[in-house]
Short mmCIF file of C-alpha atoms in Angstrom, two decimals:
data_model
loop_
_atom_site.label_atom_id
_atom_site.label_comp_id
_atom_site.label_asym_id
_atom_site.label_seq_id
_atom_site.Cartn_x
_atom_site.Cartn_y
_atom_site.Cartn_z
CA GLU A 258 0.00 0.00 0.00
CA GLU A 259 2.76 2.38 0.88
CA ALA A 260 4.48 1.64 -2.41
CA LEU A 261 1.22 2.45 -4.22
CA ARG A 262 0.96 5.77 -2.42
CA GLU A 263 4.53 6.60 -3.29
CA LYS A 264 3.89 5.61 -6.90
CA LYS A 265 0.76 7.78 -6.93
CA LEU A 266 2.70 10.72 -5.46
CA LEU A 267 5.50 10.19 -7.95
CA ASP A 268 2.97 10.04 -10.84
CA GLU A 269 1.40 13.29 -9.65
CA THR A 270 4.85 14.88 -9.38
CA VAL A 271 5.71 13.66 -12.90
CA GLN A 272 2.41 15.12 -14.23
CA LYS A 273 3.13 18.46 -12.54
CA LEU A 274 6.62 18.51 -13.99
CA ASN A 275 5.26 17.63 -17.44
CA LYS A 276 2.76 20.51 -17.20
CA GLU A 277 5.56 22.86 -16.13
CA CYS A 278 7.69 21.67 -19.07
CA GLU A 279 4.79 22.30 -21.46
CA LEU A 280 4.28 25.80 -20.05
CA LEU A 281 8.00 26.48 -20.35
CA ARG A 282 7.93 25.28 -23.99
CA GLU A 283 5.03 27.64 -24.73
CA ASP A 284 6.89 30.50 -23.03
CA LYS A 285 9.98 29.66 -25.10
CA GLN A 286 7.94 29.70 -28.34
CA LYS A 287 6.46 33.10 -27.40
CA ALA A 288 9.92 34.44 -26.55
CA ASP A 289 11.29 33.11 -29.88
CA PHE A 290 8.43 34.79 -31.75
CA LEU A 291 9.04 38.09 -29.94
CA LEU A 292 12.77 37.78 -30.64
CA THR A 293 12.07 37.28 -34.37
CA GLN A 294 9.78 40.32 -34.42
CA CYS A 295 12.39 42.43 -32.60
CA LYS A 296 15.08 41.32 -35.05
CA GLU A 297 12.85 42.36 -37.98
CA LYS A 298 12.19 45.73 -36.33
CA VAL A 299 15.93 46.25 -35.78
CA LYS A 300 16.58 45.35 -39.42
CA SER A 301 13.91 47.82 -40.60
CA ILE A 302 15.20 50.56 -38.30
CA SER A 303 18.76 49.92 -39.48
CA LYS A 304 17.63 50.28 -43.09
CA ASP A 305 15.80 53.52 -42.25
CA LEU A 306 18.88 54.76 -40.42
CA GLU A 307 21.06 54.07 -43.46
CA VAL A 308 18.62 55.93 -45.72
CA ALA A 309 18.57 58.86 -43.28
CA ARG A 310 22.38 58.93 -43.17
CA GLU A 311 22.59 58.92 -46.96
CA ARG A 312 20.08 61.78 -47.15
CA CYS A 313 22.02 63.65 -44.48
CA ASP A 314 25.21 63.21 -46.51
CA GLU A 315 23.40 64.49 -49.62
CA LEU A 316 22.16 67.52 -47.70
CA VAL A 317 25.63 68.25 -46.34
CA THR A 318 27.08 68.06 -49.86
CA GLU A 319 24.33 70.29 -51.23
CA SER A 320 24.83 72.74 -48.36
CA ASN A 321 28.55 72.89 -49.07
CA LYS A 322 27.86 73.59 -52.75
CA LYS A 323 25.39 76.33 -51.84
CA GLU A 324 27.88 77.82 -49.39
CA GLU A 325 30.56 77.81 -52.08
CA GLU A 326 28.14 79.42 -54.55
CA LYS A 327 27.21 82.04 -51.93
CA LYS A 328 30.89 82.77 -51.34
CA HIS A 329 31.44 83.18 -55.08
CA MET A 330 28.39 85.49 -55.33
CA MET A 331 29.64 87.60 -52.43
CA GLU A 332 33.03 87.93 -54.10
CA SER A 333 31.34 88.92 -57.36
CA LEU A 334 29.17 91.41 -55.49
CA ALA A 335 32.23 92.97 -53.87
CA VAL A 336 33.91 93.30 -57.28
CA VAL A 337 30.79 94.84 -58.82
CA LYS A 338 30.42 97.29 -55.92
CA LYS A 339 34.05 98.29 -56.28
CA GLU A 340 33.59 98.80 -60.02
CA ALA A 341 30.44 100.83 -59.37
CA VAL A 342 32.26 103.09 -56.92
CA GLU A 343 35.09 103.56 -59.40
CA SER A 344 32.62 104.30 -62.20
CA ALA A 345 30.81 106.81 -60.01
CA LYS A 346 34.12 108.52 -59.23
CA LYS A 347 35.02 108.63 -62.92
CA ALA A 348 31.57 109.96 -63.76
CA ALA A 349 31.93 112.63 -61.08
CA LEU A 350 35.31 113.63 -62.47
CA ASN A 351 34.00 113.70 -66.05
CA LEU A 352 30.80 115.56 -65.17
CA PRO A 353 32.37 119.03 -64.80
CA SER A 354 34.33 118.69 -68.02
CA SER A 355 31.25 117.57 -69.96
CA SER A 356 29.20 120.46 -68.58
CA ASN A 357 31.95 122.85 -69.64
CA SER A 358 31.88 121.49 -73.17
CA GLY A 359 28.17 122.19 -73.41
CA VAL A 360 26.96 118.55 -73.36
CA LYS A 361 24.11 118.22 -70.92
CA SER A 362 22.54 114.93 -69.75
CA GLU A 363 18.79 114.64 -70.16
CA PHE A 364 18.47 112.30 -67.16
CA THR A 365 19.21 112.77 -63.48
CA MET A 366 21.35 110.30 -61.56
CA GLU A 367 18.23 109.00 -59.78
CA GLN A 368 16.48 108.34 -63.10
CA MET A 369 19.56 106.53 -64.40
CA THR A 370 19.76 104.43 -61.22
CA THR A 371 16.08 103.57 -61.52
CA GLN A 372 16.54 102.60 -65.16
CA VAL A 373 19.58 100.42 -64.36
CA LYS A 374 17.66 98.67 -61.57
CA TYR A 375 14.68 98.10 -63.88
CA LEU A 376 16.88 96.65 -66.63
CA SER A 377 18.83 94.42 -64.23
CA ASP A 378 15.50 93.12 -62.86
CA ARG A 379 14.54 92.26 -66.45
CA ILE A 380 17.80 90.37 -67.00
CA ASN A 381 17.92 88.56 -63.63
CA CYS A 382 16.15 85.26 -62.97
CA PRO A 383 12.71 85.86 -61.36
CA VAL A 384 13.14 82.85 -59.04
CA CYS A 385 16.46 83.65 -57.33
CA ASN A 386 16.79 87.33 -58.38
CA THR A 387 20.58 87.01 -58.36
CA ARG A 388 21.78 85.20 -61.48
CA GLU A 389 21.20 86.18 -65.11
CA LYS A 390 18.67 84.34 -67.25
CA LYS A 391 20.48 81.67 -69.24
CA CYS A 392 17.75 79.28 -70.44
CA ILE A 393 14.18 79.31 -71.71
CA LEU A 394 11.30 76.87 -71.28
CA LEU A 395 10.19 76.35 -74.86
CA ARG A 396 6.58 75.45 -73.99
CA CYS A 397 5.69 78.70 -72.24
CA ARG A 398 8.65 80.90 -73.26
CA HIS A 399 9.53 81.90 -69.68
CA MET A 400 13.25 82.43 -68.95
CA PHE A 401 15.25 81.54 -65.84
CA CYS A 402 18.84 80.93 -64.76
CA ARG A 403 20.24 77.46 -65.43
CA GLN A 404 20.62 76.62 -61.71
CA CYS A 405 16.92 77.25 -60.91
CA VAL A 406 15.74 75.13 -63.86
CA ASP A 407 18.21 72.37 -62.99
CA GLU A 408 16.97 72.45 -59.38
CA ASN A 409 13.37 71.97 -60.57
CA ILE A 410 14.42 69.08 -62.82
CA LYS A 411 16.46 67.49 -60.02
CA ASN A 412 13.51 67.74 -57.60
CA ARG A 413 11.19 66.26 -60.26
CA SER A 414 9.11 69.40 -60.00
CA ARG A 415 8.97 69.94 -63.73
CA LYS A 416 6.58 72.87 -63.71
CA CYS A 417 7.37 76.40 -64.82
CA PRO A 418 7.87 78.56 -61.68
CA ALA A 419 6.03 81.43 -63.39
CA CYS A 420 2.93 79.76 -64.88
CA ALA A 421 3.08 76.17 -63.53
CA GLN A 422 2.92 74.64 -67.01
CA ARG A 423 4.57 71.21 -67.17
CA PHE A 424 7.82 70.87 -69.11
CA ASP A 425 10.37 68.17 -69.92
CA THR A 426 14.15 68.33 -70.05
CA LYS A 427 13.96 68.56 -73.85
CA ASP A 428 11.83 71.71 -73.48
CA VAL A 429 14.75 73.66 -71.98
CA GLY A 430 16.76 75.80 -74.37
CA GLU A 431 19.84 78.01 -74.03
CA ILE A 432 19.64 81.78 -74.46
CA TRP A 433 22.26 84.51 -74.73
CA LEU A 434 21.44 88.03 -73.63
#
């Protein structure tokens, strides 16, 4: 009888241990599933991180190009200002001699400055207002600087900045003013 009780107790203990093993197996399967999901998330995040790094590198390169272009523009502006000051000095020196010779200008300096500003506005690109117009969109006949048109093409925003008419790369022509 005692042996039967011990056998019964041992059988119950074995059943309990089997149940615990089954629960542990289920927990292991759940943990494996969660681990697989986490690995997939890490892989996806790593891919997104790589894309973000590449975009960041592109933006840094573009920023450096823009900075270099800005530096070049500032140098050009300084040269133009210097030339303007020199021209104004020459004009001031020549003004008394021309008035003595009887030649009189029909326009005041303010009118001339206004006219120069108007004409430079006509020549400069309407998008950036700094560079001269160098190309034309053949579909709508609007003119812009090469950099602004190239920027639109690069961004796949192939619409005229002035009238929003669609254009293709073959619709861009060179002009010389």
